[in-house]
Amino acid sequence: DNLSINISPIQLKRRNFVYKLADLCSKYDIPHSKLEIEITEGTLMEATEKGIGILEELIDMGFKIAIDDFGTGYSNLRSLIEIEINTLKIDKSIVKNILVLESIINLGKNLRFMIIAEGVETRKQLDILSQLGCNGIQGYYFYKPLPLNKIEDLLKRV
């Protein structure tokens, strides 16, 4: 239902980024509420006050925010609580550690985040993540990277 796009730290530092994004949404008739901005955990931690201000401006405009590669950086709980994050995307390196994975999923659920696990490669991982209550799953279990023409064929069948 949502369209997710990755944003770099450099884009968060550009003054006109928010306006360009809003213009593109208008041009292609994409409601802000359907666009999820993905930033890495490291980008969140490195964000200056200006970068945080841009994230807050995006949130105020109705965009959703996802933290990508969660578990690879050094997030502090304060950042997760203060910024209205919608989604935590748990890094594939965490998916293999059940105890840590379960703890992050429980934390995310308690903070009312959508939880998506990245890097899922086996049915066993899929089953475990489903049992733990993960909201979404990404990884080679479903598809490996495809060339454009194969993606188009796949989307036509969906």
PDB file of C-alpha atoms in Angstrom:
ATOM      1  CA  ASP A   1       0.000   0.000   0.000  1.00  0.00           C
ATOM      2  CA  ASN A   2       2.878   2.387   0.728  1.00  0.00           C
ATOM      3  CA  LEU A   3       5.629   3.462  -1.593  1.00  0.00           C
ATOM      4  CA  SER A   4       8.983   3.487   0.205  1.00  0.00           C
ATOM      5  CA  ILE A   5      11.976   5.527  -0.879  1.00  0.00           C
ATOM      6  CA  ASN A   6      15.464   5.635   0.592  1.00  0.00           C
ATOM      7  CA  ILE A   7      16.771   9.074   1.509  1.00  0.00           C
ATOM      8  CA  SER A   8      20.451   9.857   1.952  1.00  0.00           C
ATOM      9  CA  PRO A   9      21.962  12.063   4.663  1.00  0.00           C
ATOM     10  CA  ILE A  10      22.883  14.553   1.940  1.00  0.00           C
ATOM     11  CA  GLN A  11      19.257  14.945   0.907  1.00  0.00           C
ATOM     12  CA  LEU A  12      18.270  15.646   4.512  1.00  0.00           C
ATOM     13  CA  LYS A  13      20.697  18.563   4.493  1.00  0.00           C
ATOM     14  CA  ARG A  14      19.256  20.214   1.369  1.00  0.00           C
ATOM     15  CA  ARG A  15      16.946  23.126   2.085  1.00  0.00           C
ATOM     16  CA  ASN A  16      14.650  22.469  -0.862  1.00  0.00           C
ATOM     17  CA  PHE A  17      14.356  18.690  -0.392  1.00  0.00           C
ATOM     18  CA  VAL A  18      10.936  18.809   1.273  1.00  0.00           C
ATOM     19  CA  TYR A  19       9.493  21.059  -1.417  1.00  0.00           C
ATOM     20  CA  LYS A  20      10.891  18.957  -4.273  1.00  0.00           C
ATOM     21  CA  LEU A  21       9.419  15.824  -2.705  1.00  0.00           C
ATOM     22  CA  ALA A  22       6.026  17.478  -2.234  1.00  0.00           C
ATOM     23  CA  ASP A  23       6.099  18.720  -5.848  1.00  0.00           C
ATOM     24  CA  LEU A  24       6.856  15.205  -7.131  1.00  0.00           C
ATOM     25  CA  CYS A  25       3.991  13.777  -5.094  1.00  0.00           C
ATOM     26  CA  SER A  26       1.683  16.387  -6.550  1.00  0.00           C
ATOM     27  CA  LYS A  27       2.930  15.801 -10.096  1.00  0.00           C
ATOM     28  CA  TYR A  28       2.367  12.027  -9.881  1.00  0.00           C
ATOM     29  CA  ASP A  29      -0.760  12.241  -7.681  1.00  0.00           C
ATOM     30  CA  ILE A  30       0.784  10.359  -4.744  1.00  0.00           C
ATOM     31  CA  PRO A  31      -0.820  11.213  -1.385  1.00  0.00           C
ATOM     32  CA  HIS A  32       1.801  12.079   1.228  1.00  0.00           C
ATOM     33  CA  SER A  33       0.283   9.463   3.535  1.00  0.00           C
ATOM     34  CA  LYS A  34       1.191   6.731   1.023  1.00  0.00           C
ATOM     35  CA  LEU A  35       4.879   7.640   0.847  1.00  0.00           C
ATOM     36  CA  GLU A  36       7.273   6.259   3.441  1.00  0.00           C
ATOM     37  CA  ILE A  37      10.674   7.914   3.742  1.00  0.00           C
ATOM     38  CA  GLU A  38      13.387   5.404   4.676  1.00  0.00           C
ATOM     39  CA  ILE A  39      16.499   6.597   6.445  1.00  0.00           C
ATOM     40  CA  THR A  40      19.156   4.374   7.907  1.00  0.00           C
ATOM     41  CA  GLU A  41      19.672   4.122  11.617  1.00  0.00           C
ATOM     42  CA  GLY A  42      23.077   5.742  11.121  1.00  0.00           C
ATOM     43  CA  THR A  43      21.512   8.679   9.269  1.00  0.00           C
ATOM     44  CA  LEU A  44      19.092   9.197  12.140  1.00  0.00           C
ATOM     45  CA  MET A  45      21.940   9.257  14.637  1.00  0.00           C
ATOM     46  CA  GLU A  46      24.029  11.623  12.494  1.00  0.00           C
ATOM     47  CA  ALA A  47      21.160  13.971  11.719  1.00  0.00           C
ATOM     48  CA  THR A  48      21.820  17.495  12.818  1.00  0.00           C
ATOM     49  CA  GLU A  49      19.066  19.583  14.340  1.00  0.00           C
ATOM     50  CA  LYS A  50      18.333  20.769  10.807  1.00  0.00           C
ATOM     51  CA  GLY A  51      17.990  17.164   9.606  1.00  0.00           C
ATOM     52  CA  ILE A  52      15.669  16.331  12.482  1.00  0.00           C
ATOM     53  CA  GLY A  53      13.701  19.475  11.632  1.00  0.00           C
ATOM     54  CA  ILE A  54      13.307  18.251   8.054  1.00  0.00           C
ATOM     55  CA  LEU A  55      12.058  14.874   9.300  1.00  0.00           C
ATOM     56  CA  GLU A  56       9.551  16.615  11.552  1.00  0.00           C
ATOM     57  CA  GLU A  57       8.427  18.802   8.644  1.00  0.00           C
ATOM     58  CA  LEU A  58       7.892  15.697   6.506  1.00  0.00           C
ATOM     59  CA  ILE A  59       5.888  14.085   9.307  1.00  0.00           C
ATOM     60  CA  ASP A  60       3.779  17.234   9.692  1.00  0.00           C
ATOM     61  CA  MET A  61       3.037  17.067   5.949  1.00  0.00           C
ATOM     62  CA  GLY A  62       1.729  13.500   6.345  1.00  0.00           C
ATOM     63  CA  PHE A  63       4.733  11.493   5.139  1.00  0.00           C
ATOM     64  CA  LYS A  64       5.667   8.331   7.040  1.00  0.00           C
ATOM     65  CA  ILE A  65       9.182   7.656   8.346  1.00  0.00           C
ATOM     66  CA  ALA A  66      10.926   4.271   8.439  1.00  0.00           C
ATOM     67  CA  ILE A  67      14.256   3.445  10.042  1.00  0.00           C
ATOM     68  CA  ASP A  68      16.116   1.108   7.693  1.00  0.00           C
ATOM     69  CA  ASP A  69      18.895  -1.312   8.687  1.00  0.00           C
ATOM     70  CA  PHE A  70      17.846  -1.108  12.339  1.00  0.00           C
ATOM     71  CA  GLY A  71      20.290  -2.901  14.623  1.00  0.00           C
ATOM     72  CA  THR A  72      23.446  -1.952  12.733  1.00  0.00           C
ATOM     73  CA  GLY A  73      24.040   1.418  14.384  1.00  0.00           C
ATOM     74  CA  TYR A  74      23.793   2.868  17.822  1.00  0.00           C
ATOM     75  CA  SER A  75      20.254   4.170  18.150  1.00  0.00           C
ATOM     76  CA  ASN A  76      19.241   5.724  21.351  1.00  0.00           C
ATOM     77  CA  LEU A  77      15.722   5.215  22.605  1.00  0.00           C
ATOM     78  CA  ARG A  78      15.229   8.957  22.854  1.00  0.00           C
ATOM     79  CA  SER A  79      15.427   9.316  19.061  1.00  0.00           C
ATOM     80  CA  LEU A  80      12.977   6.476  18.546  1.00  0.00           C
ATOM     81  CA  ILE A  81      10.511   8.066  20.943  1.00  0.00           C
ATOM     82  CA  GLU A  82      10.892  11.740  20.000  1.00  0.00           C
ATOM     83  CA  ILE A  83      10.512  11.348  16.236  1.00  0.00           C
ATOM     84  CA  GLU A  84       7.201   9.936  15.019  1.00  0.00           C
ATOM     85  CA  ILE A  85       8.622   6.869  13.342  1.00  0.00           C
ATOM     86  CA  ASN A  86       6.143   4.525  11.687  1.00  0.00           C
ATOM     87  CA  THR A  87       8.326   1.577  10.772  1.00  0.00           C
ATOM     88  CA  LEU A  88      11.437  -0.221  11.986  1.00  0.00           C
ATOM     89  CA  LYS A  89      13.120  -2.321   9.326  1.00  0.00           C
ATOM     90  CA  ILE A  90      15.285  -4.815  11.190  1.00  0.00           C
ATOM     91  CA  ASP A  91      18.611  -5.477   9.477  1.00  0.00           C
ATOM     92  CA  LYS A  92      19.281  -8.971   8.167  1.00  0.00           C
ATOM     93  CA  SER A  93      22.225  -9.354  10.573  1.00  0.00           C
ATOM     94  CA  ILE A  94      19.740  -9.288  13.462  1.00  0.00           C
ATOM     95  CA  VAL A  95      17.285 -11.743  11.894  1.00  0.00           C
ATOM     96  CA  LYS A  96      19.688 -14.602  12.680  1.00  0.00           C
ATOM     97  CA  ASN A  97      19.804 -13.799  16.425  1.00  0.00           C
ATOM     98  CA  ILE A  98      16.418 -14.854  17.803  1.00  0.00           C
ATOM     99  CA  LEU A  99      16.842 -13.367  21.284  1.00  0.00           C
ATOM    100  CA  VAL A 100      17.828  -9.922  20.021  1.00  0.00           C
ATOM    101  CA  LEU A 101      15.243 -10.123  17.247  1.00  0.00           C
ATOM    102  CA  GLU A 102      12.441 -10.914  19.681  1.00  0.00           C
ATOM    103  CA  SER A 103      13.517  -8.039  21.936  1.00  0.00           C
ATOM    104  CA  ILE A 104      13.508  -5.546  19.060  1.00  0.00           C
ATOM    105  CA  ILE A 105      10.133  -6.751  17.814  1.00  0.00           C
ATOM    106  CA  ASN A 106       8.645  -6.409  21.311  1.00  0.00           C
ATOM    107  CA  LEU A 107      10.145  -2.924  21.717  1.00  0.00           C
ATOM    108  CA  GLY A 108       8.789  -1.895  18.324  1.00  0.00           C
ATOM    109  CA  LYS A 109       5.327  -3.261  19.066  1.00  0.00           C
ATOM    110  CA  ASN A 110       5.238  -1.454  22.406  1.00  0.00           C
ATOM    111  CA  LEU A 111       6.161   1.786  20.628  1.00  0.00           C
ATOM    112  CA  ARG A 112       3.455   1.011  18.033  1.00  0.00           C
ATOM    113  CA  PHE A 113       5.827   0.726  15.073  1.00  0.00           C
ATOM    114  CA  MET A 114       5.305  -1.461  12.044  1.00  0.00           C
ATOM    115  CA  ILE A 115       8.095  -4.055  12.142  1.00  0.00           C
ATOM    116  CA  ILE A 116       9.662  -5.343   8.938  1.00  0.00           C
ATOM    117  CA  ALA A 117      12.462  -7.903   8.872  1.00  0.00           C
ATOM    118  CA  GLU A 118      15.011  -7.676   6.073  1.00  0.00           C
ATOM    119  CA  GLY A 119      17.161 -10.427   4.634  1.00  0.00           C
ATOM    120  CA  VAL A 120      14.774 -13.347   5.105  1.00  0.00           C
ATOM    121  CA  GLU A 121      16.127 -16.291   3.141  1.00  0.00           C
ATOM    122  CA  THR A 122      14.493 -19.437   4.539  1.00  0.00           C
ATOM    123  CA  ARG A 123      11.054 -20.779   5.395  1.00  0.00           C
ATOM    124  CA  LYS A 124      12.256 -21.333   8.965  1.00  0.00           C
ATOM    125  CA  GLN A 125      13.107 -17.625   9.330  1.00  0.00           C
ATOM    126  CA  LEU A 126       9.729 -16.713   7.839  1.00  0.00           C
ATOM    127  CA  ASP A 127       7.913 -18.963  10.312  1.00  0.00           C
ATOM    128  CA  ILE A 128       9.831 -17.603  13.306  1.00  0.00           C
ATOM    129  CA  LEU A 129       9.216 -13.987  12.275  1.00  0.00           C
ATOM    130  CA  SER A 130       5.527 -14.695  11.781  1.00  0.00           C
ATOM    131  CA  GLN A 131       5.304 -16.283  15.233  1.00  0.00           C
ATOM    132  CA  LEU A 132       7.086 -13.291  16.789  1.00  0.00           C
ATOM    133  CA  GLY A 133       4.545 -10.947  15.232  1.00  0.00           C
ATOM    134  CA  CYS A 134       6.607  -9.251  12.540  1.00  0.00           C
ATOM    135  CA  ASN A 135       4.356  -7.110  10.296  1.00  0.00           C
ATOM    136  CA  GLY A 136       6.326  -7.485   7.092  1.00  0.00           C
ATOM    137  CA  ILE A 137       9.152  -9.462   5.602  1.00  0.00           C
ATOM    138  CA  GLN A 138      11.672  -8.782   2.820  1.00  0.00           C
ATOM    139  CA  GLY A 139      14.333 -10.966   1.375  1.00  0.00           C
ATOM    140  CA  TYR A 140      15.565 -13.553  -1.075  1.00  0.00           C
ATOM    141  CA  TYR A 141      13.022 -16.041   0.254  1.00  0.00           C
ATOM    142  CA  PHE A 142      10.512 -14.272  -1.980  1.00  0.00           C
ATOM    143  CA  TYR A 143      12.685 -12.963  -4.820  1.00  0.00           C
ATOM    144  CA  LYS A 144      16.289 -12.270  -5.596  1.00  0.00           C
ATOM    145  CA  PRO A 145      17.089  -8.999  -7.385  1.00  0.00           C
ATOM    146  CA  LEU A 146      15.553  -8.990 -10.848  1.00  0.00           C
ATOM    147  CA  PRO A 147      16.256  -7.060 -14.047  1.00  0.00           C
ATOM    148  CA  LEU A 148      13.695  -4.419 -15.004  1.00  0.00           C
ATOM    149  CA  ASN A 149      11.897  -6.529 -17.628  1.00  0.00           C
ATOM    150  CA  LYS A 150      11.413  -9.383 -15.109  1.00  0.00           C
ATOM    151  CA  ILE A 151      10.048  -6.966 -12.511  1.00  0.00           C
ATOM    152  CA  GLU A 152       7.593  -5.592 -15.063  1.00  0.00           C
ATOM    153  CA  ASP A 153       6.447  -9.148 -15.918  1.00  0.00           C
ATOM    154  CA  LEU A 154       6.042  -9.923 -12.211  1.00  0.00           C
ATOM    155  CA  LEU A 155       4.018  -6.767 -11.573  1.00  0.00           C
ATOM    156  CA  LYS A 156       1.722  -7.543 -14.505  1.00  0.00           C
ATOM    157  CA  ARG A 157       0.837 -10.872 -12.871  1.00  0.00           C
ATOM    158  CA  VAL A 158       0.088  -9.341  -9.461  1.00  0.00           C
TER     159      VAL A 158
END
